[in-house]
Amino acid sequence: MPAHENIIAALKKAVIDFKMDDCKDAALKALSHGVDPAFAIMNGLEEGMKRVGVLYDTNEYFVPEVLMSADALYAGLKILRPHMKKESDVSKGTIVIGSVRGDVHDIGKNLVKVMFDTAGWQVHDLGVDVPIEKFVEKQIKVNADILVLSAMMTTTMMEMKKIISKVRSKRPECLIMIGGAPVTCDIAALFGADGFAASAGTVITETLKMIARSNKNKILKYESVI
Ligand code: B12
């Protein structure tokens, strides 16, 4: 097995076995072997946490193991993140991101945040369990181009619908991208979101498509009135 595959496998295993030191060692090894940090994060750390998700769902892991795995993932991310190459220094725009009220899951949200940051967006992270008002106020205050919402539970996901209609009434020009394990493309359409992506790996591509769609709609609207 080529060296970098061993390293990716070691990153994944360290998250699954919630071995923080092993995760740090594998992350440092990834850097010294020239493995692309983004590739290591998504194929090592994220895949490891997805496996932990399955072990949790099958009652082989419980909250303590899951939290220790999350700690190992974050230890690896802390080493790899600073080495991700910023696409450009010119800001692509401003986003506000957060996990909705009642939801403290942040691993997925933080991986999505890393992608926006690396791709050149100015990121305002409101953290987890964020009340609607805070999303509304912040996106107005920083004149956000995009509001990015994360929810990991079917229960908390319903908050997104309320946030979208509130933000629409205040600042219709702010685009809204949503995601998280229970969220689907159909749900995003139902809630009136402008965009959806299934993972951190696809969020930037889907965001650029969302912006292109909204620009096209603006042109169509303009053409219809002239
Ligand atoms: C880790 C975890 C926890 C950890 C969170 C640690 C942390 N720092 O985040 C802890 C232990 C705290 C926890 C607590 C609970 N959890 Co929990 N948790 C999980 C677990 C095992 C893994 C989630 C995870 O991080 N996956 C790895 C990441 C990388 O993947 P991801 O989150 O899906 O994110 C990716 C995509 O979804 C997407 N994405 C995510 N957000 C966004 C946002 C945007 C805009 C976009 C575009 C994309 C996007 O991109 C991400 C990266 O590619 C899942 C099981 C599962 N199968 O998902 C249960 C799960 C989400 N939890 C669940 C539950 C019920 C709970 C608890 C209520 C349990 C309890 N009784 O206490 C509490 C609730 C806490 C709260 N109020 O939020 C349920 C939710 C069921 C439901 N209703 O939908 C799940 C599905 C487990 C289960 N099958 O029952 N949990």
Coordinates of C-alpha atoms and ligand atoms in Angstrom, one line a residue:
M1 CA 0.0 0.0 0.0
P2 CA 1.5 3.4 -1.0
A3 CA 2.8 5.5 1.9
H4 CA 0.1 8.1 1.9
E5 CA -2.6 5.4 2.0
N6 CA -1.1 4.0 5.1
I7 CA -1.1 7.5 6.6
I8 CA -4.7 8.1 5.7
A9 CA -5.6 4.8 7.2
A10 CA -3.7 5.6 10.4
L11 CA -5.6 9.0 10.7
K12 CA -8.9 7.2 10.2
K13 CA -8.0 4.4 12.7
A14 CA -6.8 7.0 15.3
V15 CA -10.2 8.7 15.2
I16 CA -12.1 5.4 15.4
D17 CA -9.9 4.2 18.3
F18 CA -10.1 7.7 19.9
K19 CA -6.3 7.8 20.1
M20 CA -5.4 11.5 20.2
D21 CA -1.6 11.0 20.2
D22 CA -1.8 8.6 17.3
C23 CA -3.9 11.1 15.4
K24 CA -1.4 13.9 16.0
D25 CA 1.5 11.6 14.9
A26 CA -0.4 10.6 11.7
A27 CA -1.2 14.2 11.0
L28 CA 2.4 15.3 11.3
K29 CA 3.4 12.3 9.2
A30 CA 0.9 13.4 6.5
L31 CA 2.5 16.8 6.4
S32 CA 6.1 15.5 6.3
H33 CA 5.1 13.1 3.4
G34 CA 3.5 15.9 1.5
V35 CA -0.1 14.6 1.7
D36 CA -2.6 17.3 0.8
P37 CA -4.1 18.5 4.1
A38 CA -7.6 18.8 2.7
F39 CA -7.4 15.2 1.4
A40 CA -6.1 14.0 4.8
I41 CA -8.9 15.8 6.6
M42 CA -11.7 14.4 4.5
N43 CA -10.4 10.9 3.7
G44 CA -8.8 10.3 7.1
L45 CA -10.4 12.3 9.9
E46 CA -14.0 12.7 8.4
E47 CA -14.2 9.1 7.2
G48 CA -13.0 8.0 10.7
M49 CA -15.8 10.0 12.3
K50 CA -18.4 8.7 9.9
R51 CA -17.4 5.2 11.0
V52 CA -17.8 6.3 14.6
G53 CA -21.3 7.5 13.6
V54 CA -22.1 3.9 12.5
L55 CA -20.7 2.4 15.7
Y56 CA -22.9 4.9 17.7
D57 CA -25.9 4.0 15.6
T58 CA -25.3 0.3 16.3
N59 CA -24.8 0.9 20.0
E60 CA -21.2 -0.3 19.9
Y61 CA -20.1 3.2 20.9
F62 CA -21.8 5.6 23.3
V63 CA -21.5 9.3 24.0
P64 CA -18.2 9.0 25.9
E65 CA -16.5 7.1 23.1
V66 CA -18.0 9.5 20.5
L67 CA -16.7 12.6 22.4
M68 CA -13.2 11.1 22.7
S69 CA -13.2 10.3 19.0
A70 CA -14.3 13.9 18.3
D71 CA -11.3 15.1 20.5
A72 CA -8.9 13.0 18.5
L73 CA -10.3 14.4 15.2
Y74 CA -9.9 17.9 16.4
A75 CA -6.3 17.2 17.5
G76 CA -5.5 16.1 14.0
L77 CA -7.5 19.0 12.4
K78 CA -5.5 21.5 14.5
I79 CA -2.2 20.3 13.0
L80 CA -3.5 19.9 9.4
R81 CA -5.8 23.0 9.1
P82 CA -3.0 25.7 9.2
H83 CA -1.3 23.9 6.2
M84 CA -4.3 24.1 3.9
K85 CA -3.5 26.4 1.0
K86 CA -5.8 29.5 0.8
E87 CA -7.1 29.6 -2.7
S88 CA -6.7 33.4 -2.9
D89 CA -6.2 36.4 -0.6
V90 CA -9.0 38.3 -2.3
S91 CA -12.1 37.8 -0.3
K92 CA -14.9 36.0 -2.2
G93 CA -17.4 37.5 0.2
T94 CA -18.7 37.2 3.8
I95 CA -20.5 34.2 5.4
V96 CA -22.2 33.7 8.7
I97 CA -22.2 30.0 9.9
G98 CA -23.6 28.1 12.9
S99 CA -25.4 25.1 14.2
V100 CA -29.0 25.9 14.9
R101 CA -30.7 26.3 18.3
G102 CA -30.9 23.1 20.3
D103 CA -28.0 21.4 18.3
V104 CA -24.5 21.1 19.8
H105 CA -23.1 19.0 16.9
D106 CA -20.2 21.0 15.4
I107 CA -17.8 18.6 13.7
G108 CA -19.6 18.7 10.3
K109 CA -20.2 22.5 10.7
N110 CA -16.5 23.0 11.4
L111 CA -15.4 21.0 8.4
V112 CA -17.7 23.1 6.2
K113 CA -16.3 26.3 7.8
V114 CA -12.7 25.2 7.0
M115 CA -13.7 24.8 3.3
F116 CA -15.2 28.3 3.1
D117 CA -12.2 29.8 4.9
T118 CA -9.7 28.1 2.6
A119 CA -11.7 29.0 -0.5
G120 CA -11.3 32.7 0.4
W121 CA -14.6 33.7 2.2
Q122 CA -14.5 35.8 5.3
V123 CA -16.1 33.5 7.9
H124 CA -18.1 34.6 11.0
D125 CA -18.7 31.4 13.1
L126 CA -21.5 31.7 15.7
G127 CA -20.8 28.3 17.1
V128 CA -23.6 25.9 18.2
D129 CA -27.1 26.1 19.7
V130 CA -27.5 29.5 18.0
P131 CA -30.8 31.3 18.5
I132 CA -32.7 32.6 15.4
E133 CA -32.2 36.3 16.5
K134 CA -28.5 35.9 16.6
F135 CA -28.3 34.6 13.0
V136 CA -30.6 37.5 11.9
E137 CA -28.7 40.2 13.7
K138 CA -25.2 39.0 12.7
Q139 CA -26.0 38.6 9.0
I140 CA -27.3 42.2 8.9
K141 CA -24.4 43.5 11.0
V142 CA -21.7 42.0 8.7
N143 CA -23.7 42.4 5.5
A144 CA -23.3 38.7 4.9
D145 CA -23.5 37.4 1.3
I146 CA -24.4 33.9 2.5
L147 CA -25.9 32.4 5.7
V148 CA -24.7 28.8 6.3
L149 CA -26.9 26.7 8.6
S150 CA -26.0 23.2 10.1
A151 CA -28.4 20.8 11.9
M152 CA -27.6 17.2 12.8
M153 CA -31.0 16.1 14.2
T154 CA -34.4 15.8 12.6
T155 CA -35.8 17.8 15.6
T156 CA -33.5 20.8 15.4
M157 CA -33.6 20.8 11.6
M158 CA -37.0 22.4 11.8
E159 CA -35.3 25.6 13.1
M160 CA -33.9 26.2 9.7
K161 CA -37.4 26.9 8.2
K162 CA -38.0 29.6 10.8
I163 CA -34.6 31.2 10.3
I164 CA -35.0 31.2 6.5
S165 CA -38.3 33.0 6.6
K166 CA -37.1 35.5 9.2
V167 CA -33.9 36.3 7.2
R168 CA -35.9 36.5 3.9
S169 CA -38.2 39.1 5.5
K170 CA -35.2 41.2 6.7
R171 CA -32.6 40.8 3.9
P172 CA -33.9 38.9 0.8
E173 CA -30.5 39.4 -0.9
C174 CA -28.8 37.1 1.6
L175 CA -28.4 33.6 0.1
I176 CA -29.0 30.7 2.5
M177 CA -27.0 27.4 2.2
I178 CA -28.1 24.5 4.5
G179 CA -26.8 21.0 5.4
G180 CA -26.4 18.3 7.9
A181 CA -27.1 14.5 8.2
P182 CA -30.9 14.7 8.2
V183 CA -31.1 17.5 5.5
T184 CA -31.7 16.6 1.9
C185 CA -32.1 18.6 -1.4
D186 CA -35.9 18.2 -1.2
I187 CA -36.0 19.5 2.4
A188 CA -33.8 22.5 1.3
A189 CA -36.3 23.3 -1.4
L190 CA -39.2 22.8 1.0
F191 CA -37.7 25.2 3.5
G192 CA -37.0 27.7 0.8
A193 CA -33.2 27.6 1.1
D194 CA -31.1 28.7 -1.9
G195 CA -28.6 25.9 -1.7
F196 CA -27.8 22.5 -0.2
A197 CA -24.7 20.3 -0.1
A198 CA -24.3 16.8 1.3
S199 CA -20.7 17.2 2.6
A200 CA -17.7 19.6 3.2
G201 CA -16.2 18.0 0.1
T202 CA -19.0 19.5 -2.2
V203 CA -20.0 22.6 -0.3
I204 CA -17.9 25.1 -2.3
T205 CA -19.0 23.7 -5.7
E206 CA -22.6 23.8 -4.6
T207 CA -22.2 27.4 -3.3
L208 CA -20.8 28.6 -6.6
K209 CA -23.7 27.0 -8.4
M210 CA -26.1 28.7 -5.9
I211 CA -24.5 32.1 -6.6
A212 CA -24.7 31.5 -10.4
R213 CA -28.4 30.6 -10.1
S214 CA -29.2 33.7 -8.0
N215 CA -27.3 35.9 -10.5
K216 CA -29.3 34.3 -13.4
N217 CA -32.6 35.0 -11.6
K218 CA -31.6 38.6 -11.0
I219 CA -30.8 39.0 -14.8
L220 CA -34.1 37.3 -15.7
K221 CA -36.0 39.5 -13.3
Y222 CA -34.3 42.6 -14.7
E223 CA -35.0 41.5 -18.3
S224 CA -38.7 41.0 -17.4
V225 CA -39.1 44.6 -16.3
I226 CA -37.2 46.4 -19.1
Ligands
B12_1 C1 -20.6 13.0 17.2 C2 -22.1 12.9 17.6 C3 -22.4 13.5 18.8 C4 -21.5 14.3 19.7 C5 -21.2 15.7 19.1 C6 -19.8 16.1 19.3 C7 -19.5 17.3 18.4 N1 -18.4 18.1 18.8 O1 -20.1 17.6 17.4 C8 -22.3 14.3 21.1 C9 -21.8 13.1 21.9 C10 -22.1 15.6 21.9 C11 -23.7 14.1 20.6 C12 -24.8 14.4 21.4 C13 -26.1 14.0 21.0 N2 -26.5 13.4 19.9 CO1 -25.3 13.0 18.5 N3 -24.3 12.2 17.1 C14 -23.0 12.2 16.8 C15 -22.7 11.2 15.6 C16 -22.2 9.9 16.3 C17 -21.7 11.6 14.6 C18 -21.9 13.0 13.9 C19 -20.7 13.5 13.2 O2 -20.0 14.3 13.7 N4 -20.4 12.9 12.1 C20 -19.2 13.2 11.3 C21 -19.3 14.4 10.5 C22 -18.0 14.7 9.7 O3 -20.3 14.2 9.6 P1 -21.6 15.1 9.6 O4 -21.8 15.7 10.9 O5 -22.7 14.4 9.0 O6 -21.3 16.4 8.7 C23 -21.1 16.3 7.3 C24 -22.4 16.5 6.5 O7 -23.6 16.2 7.2 C25 -22.3 17.9 6.0 N5 -22.8 19.0 6.8 C26 -22.9 19.1 8.2 N6 -23.4 20.3 8.5 C27 -23.5 21.0 7.3 C28 -23.9 22.3 7.0 C29 -23.9 22.7 5.7 C30 -24.4 24.2 5.4 C31 -23.5 21.9 4.7 C32 -23.6 22.4 3.2 C33 -23.1 20.6 4.9 C34 -23.1 20.1 6.3 O8 -20.9 18.1 5.8 C35 -20.2 17.5 6.9 C36 -18.8 17.1 6.5 O9 -18.8 16.5 5.3 C37 -24.1 11.1 15.0 C38 -24.4 9.7 14.3 C39 -24.4 9.9 12.7 N7 -24.6 8.8 12.1 O10 -24.3 11.0 12.2 C40 -25.0 11.2 16.2 C41 -26.5 11.8 16.1 C42 -26.5 13.0 15.1 N8 -26.8 12.3 17.4 C43 -28.0 12.0 17.8 C44 -28.6 12.4 19.0 C45 -30.0 12.0 19.2 C46 -27.8 13.0 20.0 C47 -28.3 13.3 21.5 C48 -29.7 13.8 21.7 C49 -28.0 12.0 22.3 C50 -28.3 12.1 23.8 N9 -29.3 11.4 24.1 O11 -27.7 12.9 24.5 C51 -27.3 14.4 21.9 C52 -27.9 15.8 21.5 C53 -27.0 16.9 21.7 C54 -27.5 18.2 21.1 N10 -28.4 18.9 21.8 O12 -27.2 18.5 19.9 C55 -28.8 11.4 16.6 C56 -29.8 12.4 15.9 C57 -31.1 11.6 15.6 C58 -32.1 12.6 15.0 N11 -33.0 13.0 15.6 O13 -31.9 13.0 13.9 C59 -27.7 10.8 15.7 C60 -28.0 10.7 14.2 C61 -27.4 9.4 16.3 C62 -28.5 8.4 16.2 N12 -28.6 7.7 15.2 O14 -29.3 8.4 17.0 N13 -23.7 13.5 19.4

